[in-house]
Short mmCIF file of C-alpha atoms in Angstrom, two decimals:
data_model
loop_
_atom_site.label_atom_id
_atom_site.label_comp_id
_atom_site.label_asym_id
_atom_site.label_seq_id
_atom_site.Cartn_x
_atom_site.Cartn_y
_atom_site.Cartn_z
CA MET R 1 14.09 11.31 -39.54
CA VAL R 2 14.11 10.13 -43.20
CA ALA R 3 10.42 9.00 -43.93
CA VAL R 4 6.88 9.33 -42.68
CA GLN R 5 4.03 6.96 -43.61
CA ALA R 6 0.75 6.90 -41.72
CA ASN R 7 1.70 6.79 -38.08
CA TYR R 8 5.06 5.34 -38.35
CA TYR R 9 8.52 7.15 -38.70
CA ARG R 10 11.76 5.80 -40.14
CA VAL R 11 14.69 7.40 -38.10
CA ARG R 12 18.27 7.00 -39.21
CA LEU R 13 20.36 6.67 -36.09
CA ASP R 14 23.57 8.40 -34.99
CA ARG R 15 26.09 5.88 -34.31
CA VAL R 16 27.02 6.95 -30.87
CA PRO R 17 26.64 5.22 -27.60
CA PRO R 18 24.54 3.87 -26.04
CA VAL R 19 23.03 2.78 -29.30
CA PRO R 20 23.50 -0.94 -29.64
CA PRO R 21 25.81 -2.02 -32.50
CA SER R 22 23.24 -4.73 -33.47
CA LEU R 23 20.47 -2.24 -34.42
CA PRO R 24 20.04 -1.49 -38.15
CA PRO R 25 20.92 1.93 -39.60
CA THR R 26 17.23 2.95 -39.57
CA LEU R 27 14.70 2.31 -36.89
CA LEU R 28 10.96 2.13 -37.25
CA CYS R 29 9.44 4.41 -34.60
CA THR R 30 6.09 5.59 -33.31
CA ARG R 31 5.45 9.05 -31.83
CA ARG R 32 4.88 9.47 -28.07
CA SER R 33 1.27 10.41 -27.21
CA ARG R 34 2.39 13.38 -25.38
CA LEU R 35 3.77 14.96 -28.45
CA LYS R 36 0.35 14.44 -30.12
CA LYS R 37 -1.45 16.05 -27.28
CA LEU R 38 0.95 19.03 -27.55
CA GLY R 39 0.26 19.34 -31.16
CA GLN R 40 3.88 18.54 -32.12
CA ARG R 41 4.11 17.50 -35.70
CA VAL R 42 6.99 15.22 -36.65
CA MET R 43 8.40 15.84 -40.10
CA VAL R 44 10.97 14.35 -42.71
CA GLY R 45 14.38 16.07 -41.85
CA ASP R 46 13.58 16.58 -38.22
CA ARG R 47 16.21 15.67 -35.66
CA VAL R 48 14.56 13.66 -32.97
CA GLN R 49 15.29 11.95 -29.64
CA VAL R 50 14.39 8.24 -29.72
CA GLU R 51 13.72 6.27 -26.55
CA GLU R 52 14.05 2.57 -26.57
CA ALA R 53 10.62 1.00 -26.67
CA ASP R 54 11.65 -2.48 -27.77
CA TRP R 55 15.18 -2.87 -28.90
CA GLN R 56 14.81 -6.56 -29.45
CA GLY R 57 12.02 -5.91 -31.76
CA GLN R 58 14.01 -3.20 -33.44
CA ARG R 59 11.57 -0.56 -32.65
CA GLY R 60 11.58 2.83 -30.96
CA ALA R 61 9.56 5.87 -29.89
CA ILE R 62 9.99 9.47 -30.66
CA ALA R 63 10.14 11.45 -27.43
CA ALA R 64 11.19 14.97 -28.55
CA VAL R 65 11.63 17.01 -31.66
CA LEU R 66 14.89 19.27 -31.76
CA PRO R 67 14.51 22.90 -32.89
CA ARG R 68 14.35 23.31 -36.54
CA THR R 69 16.57 25.56 -38.66
CA THR R 70 14.04 25.72 -41.71
CA LEU R 71 10.50 24.72 -42.32
CA ILE R 72 8.87 24.17 -45.70
CA ASP R 73 5.08 23.52 -46.01
CA ARG R 74 5.02 21.93 -49.42
CA PRO R 75 6.57 19.44 -49.64
CA PRO R 76 6.47 19.28 -45.86
CA MET R 77 10.02 19.11 -44.64
CA ALA R 78 12.30 20.50 -41.92
CA ASN R 79 15.90 21.48 -41.72
CA ALA R 80 16.50 21.59 -45.51
CA ASP R 81 19.18 24.17 -46.80
CA HIS R 82 18.86 23.86 -50.52
CA LEU R 83 16.13 23.42 -53.18
CA LEU R 84 16.68 21.69 -56.42
CA LEU R 85 13.94 22.57 -59.03
CA VAL R 86 13.74 19.94 -61.75
CA PHE R 87 11.98 20.69 -65.11
CA ALA R 88 11.96 18.99 -68.37
CA LEU R 89 13.07 20.56 -71.71
CA ALA R 90 10.75 18.27 -73.61
CA GLU R 91 8.09 15.49 -72.82
CA PRO R 92 6.50 17.31 -71.13
CA THR R 93 7.17 20.62 -72.81
CA LEU R 94 8.74 23.16 -70.88
CA ASP R 95 6.07 25.92 -70.16
CA PRO R 96 7.60 29.33 -69.18
CA HIS R 97 4.59 30.46 -67.04
CA GLN R 98 4.46 27.19 -65.13
CA LEU R 99 8.33 27.44 -64.62
CA THR R 100 7.97 30.82 -63.37
CA ARG R 101 5.23 29.82 -60.88
CA PHE R 102 7.55 27.13 -59.48
CA LEU R 103 10.57 29.46 -59.33
CA VAL R 104 8.46 32.09 -57.36
CA LYS R 105 7.29 29.32 -54.94
CA ALA R 106 10.95 28.11 -54.53
CA GLU R 107 12.19 31.70 -54.04
CA SER R 108 9.53 32.33 -51.33
CA THR R 109 11.10 29.37 -49.19
CA GLY R 110 14.10 31.56 -48.61
CA LEU R 111 16.44 28.51 -49.51
CA PRO R 112 19.09 28.63 -52.20
CA VAL R 113 17.57 27.51 -55.40
CA THR R 114 19.35 25.47 -58.12
CA LEU R 115 17.47 25.08 -61.47
CA ALA R 116 18.14 21.73 -63.41
CA LEU R 117 16.63 20.95 -66.88
CA SER R 118 16.49 17.28 -67.77
CA LYS R 119 16.07 15.38 -71.08
CA GLN R 120 18.51 17.71 -72.96
CA ASP R 121 19.13 15.02 -75.49
CA LEU R 122 15.62 15.53 -76.79
CA LEU R 123 16.54 19.06 -78.00
CA GLU R 124 19.10 20.28 -80.64
CA PRO R 125 22.19 22.04 -79.40
CA GLN R 126 20.86 25.42 -80.57
CA GLN R 127 17.73 25.02 -78.75
CA ARG R 128 19.53 24.14 -75.49
CA THR R 129 21.88 27.24 -75.94
CA ASP R 130 18.72 29.42 -76.50
CA TRP R 131 17.13 28.09 -73.27
CA ALA R 132 20.34 28.66 -71.25
CA GLN R 133 20.48 32.22 -72.50
CA ARG R 134 16.77 32.94 -71.97
CA LEU R 135 16.91 31.78 -68.28
CA GLY R 136 20.05 33.67 -67.84
CA GLN R 137 18.11 36.86 -68.57
CA TRP R 138 15.59 35.61 -65.87
CA GLY R 139 18.48 35.62 -63.48
CA TYR R 140 19.27 31.91 -63.34
CA VAL R 141 22.12 29.54 -64.51
CA PRO R 142 20.41 26.31 -65.31
CA HIS R 143 22.10 22.82 -65.15
CA LEU R 144 21.18 21.04 -68.34
CA PHE R 145 21.55 17.28 -68.04
CA SER R 146 20.51 13.84 -69.64
CA LEU R 147 20.29 10.63 -67.83
CA TYR R 148 21.79 9.04 -70.85
CA ALA R 149 24.98 11.13 -70.61
CA PRO R 150 26.27 10.42 -66.99
CA PRO R 151 29.02 13.21 -67.47
CA SER R 152 26.31 15.80 -67.58
CA LEU R 153 25.39 14.86 -64.01
CA ALA R 154 28.80 15.72 -62.56
CA PRO R 155 28.36 19.51 -62.14
CA LEU R 156 24.92 18.93 -60.68
CA ALA R 157 26.25 16.32 -58.07
CA LEU R 158 29.06 18.50 -57.06
CA GLY R 159 26.60 21.12 -55.97
CA LEU R 160 24.56 18.79 -53.91
CA GLN R 161 27.48 17.57 -51.56
CA ASN R 162 27.12 18.16 -47.79
CA ARG R 163 23.65 19.75 -48.18
CA VAL R 164 20.16 18.77 -47.22
CA THR R 165 18.29 19.24 -50.76
CA ILE R 166 14.67 19.02 -51.63
CA VAL R 167 14.17 17.82 -55.11
CA ALA R 168 10.92 19.46 -56.40
CA GLY R 169 9.11 20.01 -59.75
CA PRO R 170 6.15 18.89 -61.79
CA SER R 171 5.29 15.18 -62.44
CA GLY R 172 7.23 13.38 -65.10
CA VAL R 173 10.12 15.58 -65.25
CA GLY R 174 12.59 12.85 -64.11
CA LYS R 175 12.99 13.74 -60.43
CA SER R 176 12.99 10.03 -59.24
CA SER R 177 14.96 9.01 -62.15
CA LEU R 178 17.57 11.65 -61.23
CA ILE R 179 17.85 10.53 -57.65
CA ASN R 180 18.16 6.67 -59.06
CA ALA R 181 21.13 7.98 -61.16
CA LEU R 182 22.75 9.73 -58.19
CA ILE R 183 21.83 7.04 -55.55
CA PRO R 184 21.30 3.70 -57.32
CA ALA R 185 20.43 1.97 -54.04
CA ALA R 186 17.31 4.23 -53.79
CA GLU R 187 15.49 2.17 -56.44
CA LEU R 188 12.65 4.66 -56.68
CA ARG R 189 9.69 3.75 -59.04
CA VAL R 190 9.57 6.04 -62.12
CA GLY R 191 6.64 6.51 -64.53
CA ALA R 192 6.13 7.48 -68.16
CA VAL R 193 4.67 10.76 -69.35
CA SER R 194 1.10 10.59 -70.62
CA GLY R 195 0.79 10.82 -74.31
CA LYS R 196 -2.67 12.04 -74.20
CA LEU R 197 -2.47 14.70 -71.49
CA GLY R 198 1.29 15.73 -72.15
CA ARG R 199 2.22 15.49 -68.49
CA GLY R 200 3.61 13.12 -66.16
CA ARG R 201 2.01 10.77 -63.75
CA HIS R 202 2.42 10.83 -59.88
CA THR R 203 4.80 8.10 -58.82
CA THR R 204 6.22 9.44 -55.68
CA ARG R 205 3.43 9.54 -52.92
CA HIS R 206 5.40 10.85 -49.86
CA VAL R 207 8.59 12.73 -48.82
CA GLU R 208 11.57 10.51 -48.26
CA LEU R 209 15.44 11.26 -47.62
CA PHE R 210 18.13 9.49 -49.45
CA GLU R 211 21.92 9.59 -48.49
CA LEU R 212 24.42 10.63 -51.17
CA ALA R 213 27.69 8.69 -51.27
CA GLN R 214 29.76 11.92 -51.49
CA GLY R 215 28.04 13.35 -48.38
CA GLY R 216 24.49 15.12 -48.27
CA LEU R 217 20.91 14.11 -48.41
CA LEU R 218 18.33 14.21 -51.09
CA ALA R 219 14.58 14.49 -50.51
CA ASP R 220 12.34 13.14 -53.22
CA SER R 221 8.99 14.79 -53.16
CA PRO R 222 5.67 14.28 -54.82
CA GLY R 223 5.26 16.09 -57.99
CA PHE R 224 2.42 18.83 -58.45
CA ASN R 225 1.54 20.99 -61.34
CA GLN R 226 0.11 24.00 -59.67
CA PRO R 227 1.95 25.19 -56.40
CA GLU R 228 -0.03 27.66 -54.35
CA LEU R 229 1.88 30.80 -54.05
CA GLY R 230 0.58 31.96 -50.71
CA CYS R 231 2.36 35.29 -50.55
CA ASP R 232 1.53 38.97 -50.02
CA PRO R 233 1.04 41.23 -53.08
CA LEU R 234 3.74 43.58 -51.83
CA THR R 235 6.26 40.80 -51.43
CA LEU R 236 5.69 38.96 -54.79
CA GLY R 237 8.12 41.14 -56.65
CA GLN R 238 11.05 40.02 -54.35
CA TYR R 239 10.87 36.73 -55.73
CA PHE R 240 11.71 37.72 -59.21
CA PRO R 241 15.50 38.25 -59.74
CA GLU R 242 14.74 40.73 -62.61
CA ILE R 243 12.75 42.99 -60.36
CA ARG R 244 15.41 42.82 -57.56
CA GLN R 245 18.18 43.78 -60.12
CA ARG R 246 16.04 46.74 -61.31
CA LEU R 247 15.50 47.93 -57.80
CA GLN R 248 19.04 47.92 -57.13
CA GLN R 249 19.63 50.30 -59.84
CA GLN R 250 16.75 52.53 -59.18
CA VAL R 251 14.19 52.78 -56.40
CA CYS R 252 10.39 53.03 -57.19
CA GLN R 253 8.86 56.44 -56.27
CA PHE R 254 6.62 54.67 -53.69
CA SER R 255 7.56 52.10 -50.85
CA ASN R 256 4.40 50.13 -51.52
CA CYS R 257 4.66 50.15 -55.20
CA LEU R 258 3.06 46.92 -57.03
CA HIS R 259 4.87 47.64 -60.15
CA THR R 260 1.76 48.07 -62.34
CA ASP R 261 0.63 51.51 -63.24
CA GLU R 262 2.15 53.62 -60.45
CA PRO R 263 4.15 56.78 -61.59
CA GLY R 264 7.90 56.62 -61.14
CA CYS R 265 8.04 52.82 -61.16
CA ALA R 266 11.59 51.34 -61.89
CA VAL R 267 10.32 47.91 -62.58
CA ARG R 268 7.42 48.27 -65.15
CA GLY R 269 8.82 47.90 -68.58
CA ASP R 270 9.47 45.52 -71.49
CA TRP R 271 11.11 42.38 -69.93
CA GLU R 272 10.06 38.92 -70.68
CA ARG R 273 8.46 37.80 -67.49
CA TYR R 274 6.60 41.12 -66.78
CA PRO R 275 3.31 39.65 -68.11
CA TYR R 276 3.75 36.62 -65.98
CA TYR R 277 4.38 38.86 -62.88
CA GLN R 278 1.17 40.74 -63.62
CA LEU R 279 -0.86 37.51 -63.91
CA LEU R 280 0.55 36.08 -60.56
CA LEU R 281 0.07 39.50 -58.98
CA GLN R 282 -3.75 39.37 -59.73
CA GLU R 283 -4.05 35.95 -58.36
CA VAL R 284 -2.33 36.89 -55.15
CA GLN R 285 -4.36 39.94 -54.70
CA ILE R 286 -7.46 37.84 -55.04
CA GLN R 287 -6.05 35.29 -52.53
CA HIS R 288 -5.21 38.12 -50.07
CA GLN R 289 -8.76 39.63 -50.52
CA ALA R 290 -10.34 36.18 -50.08
CA LEU R 291 -8.13 35.76 -46.78
CA GLU R 292 -9.22 39.10 -45.37
CA GLN R 293 -12.88 38.33 -46.25
CA SER R 294 -12.75 34.86 -44.65
CA ARG R 295 -12.01 36.47 -41.26
CA ASP R 296 -15.33 38.53 -41.75
CA PRO R 297 -18.43 36.57 -41.03
CA GLU R 298 -20.03 38.64 -43.78
CA ALA R 299 -17.61 37.45 -46.45
CA VAL R 300 -19.03 37.17 -49.88
CA VAL R 301 -16.58 34.59 -51.50
CA LYS R 302 -15.00 31.37 -50.26
CA ARG R 303 -11.71 29.66 -51.25
CA LYS R 304 -12.00 26.06 -52.88
CA VAL R 305 -9.03 23.75 -53.79
CA GLN R 306 -9.55 21.52 -56.91
CA ARG R 307 -8.11 18.11 -56.99
CA SER R 308 -5.63 19.32 -59.61
CA GLY R 309 -4.52 21.86 -57.08
CA GLN R 310 -5.95 24.87 -58.79
CA VAL R 311 -7.53 27.46 -56.43
CA ASN R 312 -10.85 28.92 -57.19
CA TYR R 313 -12.99 31.54 -55.44
CA GLU R 314 -16.73 31.19 -55.48
CA PRO R 315 -19.55 33.15 -54.05
CA ARG R 316 -20.47 32.30 -50.43
CA LEU R 317 -24.18 31.21 -50.18
CA ALA R 318 -26.27 32.59 -47.29
CA GLN R 319 -26.47 29.99 -44.52
CA LYS R 320 -29.95 28.76 -43.83
CA LYS R 321 -31.28 26.84 -41.10
CA TYR R 322 -33.52 24.08 -42.45
CA ARG R 323 -33.89 22.25 -39.07
CA ARG R 324 -37.29 22.69 -37.54
CA GLN R 325 -37.52 24.00 -34.09
CA SER R 326 -38.68 21.42 -31.54
CA ARG R 327 -42.23 21.92 -30.01
CA ARG R 328 -40.60 22.00 -26.54
CA SER R 329 -38.42 24.84 -27.59
CA GLN R 330 -41.47 26.58 -29.02
CA ARG R 331 -43.47 26.16 -25.91
CA GLN R 332 -40.46 27.57 -23.79
CA SER R 333 -40.19 30.58 -25.94
CA LEU R 334 -43.89 31.19 -25.93
CA GLN R 335 -44.52 30.80 -22.23
CA THR R 336 -45.03 34.15 -20.27
CA LEU R 337 -45.88 35.09 -16.72
CA THR R 338 -49.45 36.34 -16.32
CA GLY R 339 -51.70 37.39 -13.44
CA SER R 340 -50.94 39.44 -10.39
CA PRO R 341 -47.49 38.87 -8.64
CA GLY R 342 -49.08 36.48 -6.17
CA GLU R 343 -51.02 34.48 -8.83
CA TRP R 344 -48.35 34.08 -11.60
CA THR R 345 -48.92 31.08 -13.77
CA GLU R 346 -47.09 29.87 -16.94
CA THR R 347 -49.41 30.15 -19.84
CA GLU R 348 -48.82 30.17 -23.61
CA SER R 349 -49.12 33.81 -24.91
CA GLY R 350 -51.22 32.72 -27.79
CA ASP R 351 -53.84 31.36 -25.38
CA PRO R 352 -54.01 33.63 -22.42
CA ASP R 353 -55.81 32.23 -19.37
CA ARG R 354 -56.53 34.80 -16.66
CA ASP R 355 -58.79 34.42 -13.61
#
């Protein structure tokens, strides 16, 4: 399935019998109500079985979803096997902390990650060299490219062949423009970077798959500036190549080391992204604590997601019942049995009436 919008799905058909040759390459489909009742979500990238609902009208119905090999929550997509993270070297300015956050989120998916940096034509050659060396110390070999220099796209395109790739990154870094350069038929809408805010505007509203001429699929996804990490504090370190490298050379003294102030820690030290690790660790610790407290009816904080994607934690207010109890309920709660067993009558306790 190549796209989802509202309750309609665009499915690319396999050209095998008994599909009529008169059908278009993609078919507009709906989902069987049975799948909805079963809670079966249909996602971009899913391999599905389509029943003919109205071949003459070039419509179909998704009857089943085949087993998935991978599943990503944001952007929501199934069966991807590669993640292309795109950032801009300038306009908007490359922020190391934001890049670290995206890299950690990308590493947490378990997919192979390729880092691509656009707009290299806006920097001097020495600046580009400095960024490549700096990111090499992080553990990444970035692909620097410019849409005005088509030869710079060749190494990147080669790594996309015969793979299902999710293109992700902040708004305004050139994700849609990159896909247009690799697949001109896509004709994706692009937008300019806001001069006032210094960041891009959202142009992509949903996930959609596009086919590469040399083989493979690219998934364009909406840009977002603050991906939520959603990982455990103990696993955060696994998403930093620098930490993985240090742990290969020397093991921490404690198996549950968070690499902060524990004695015998092999990770703590003077490396560039260690302060970023500490900041993200504090964040995921707060998230983990809030998650544990949310399961407790006596939790004192609640999680709140802003429109920008930023996650805040606020004190949970005590719940008060402002609805007044009905008079009928009051009478029922005040009624009691009075008198001898043989003479029980229902009276209000506030006004006893005994013979």
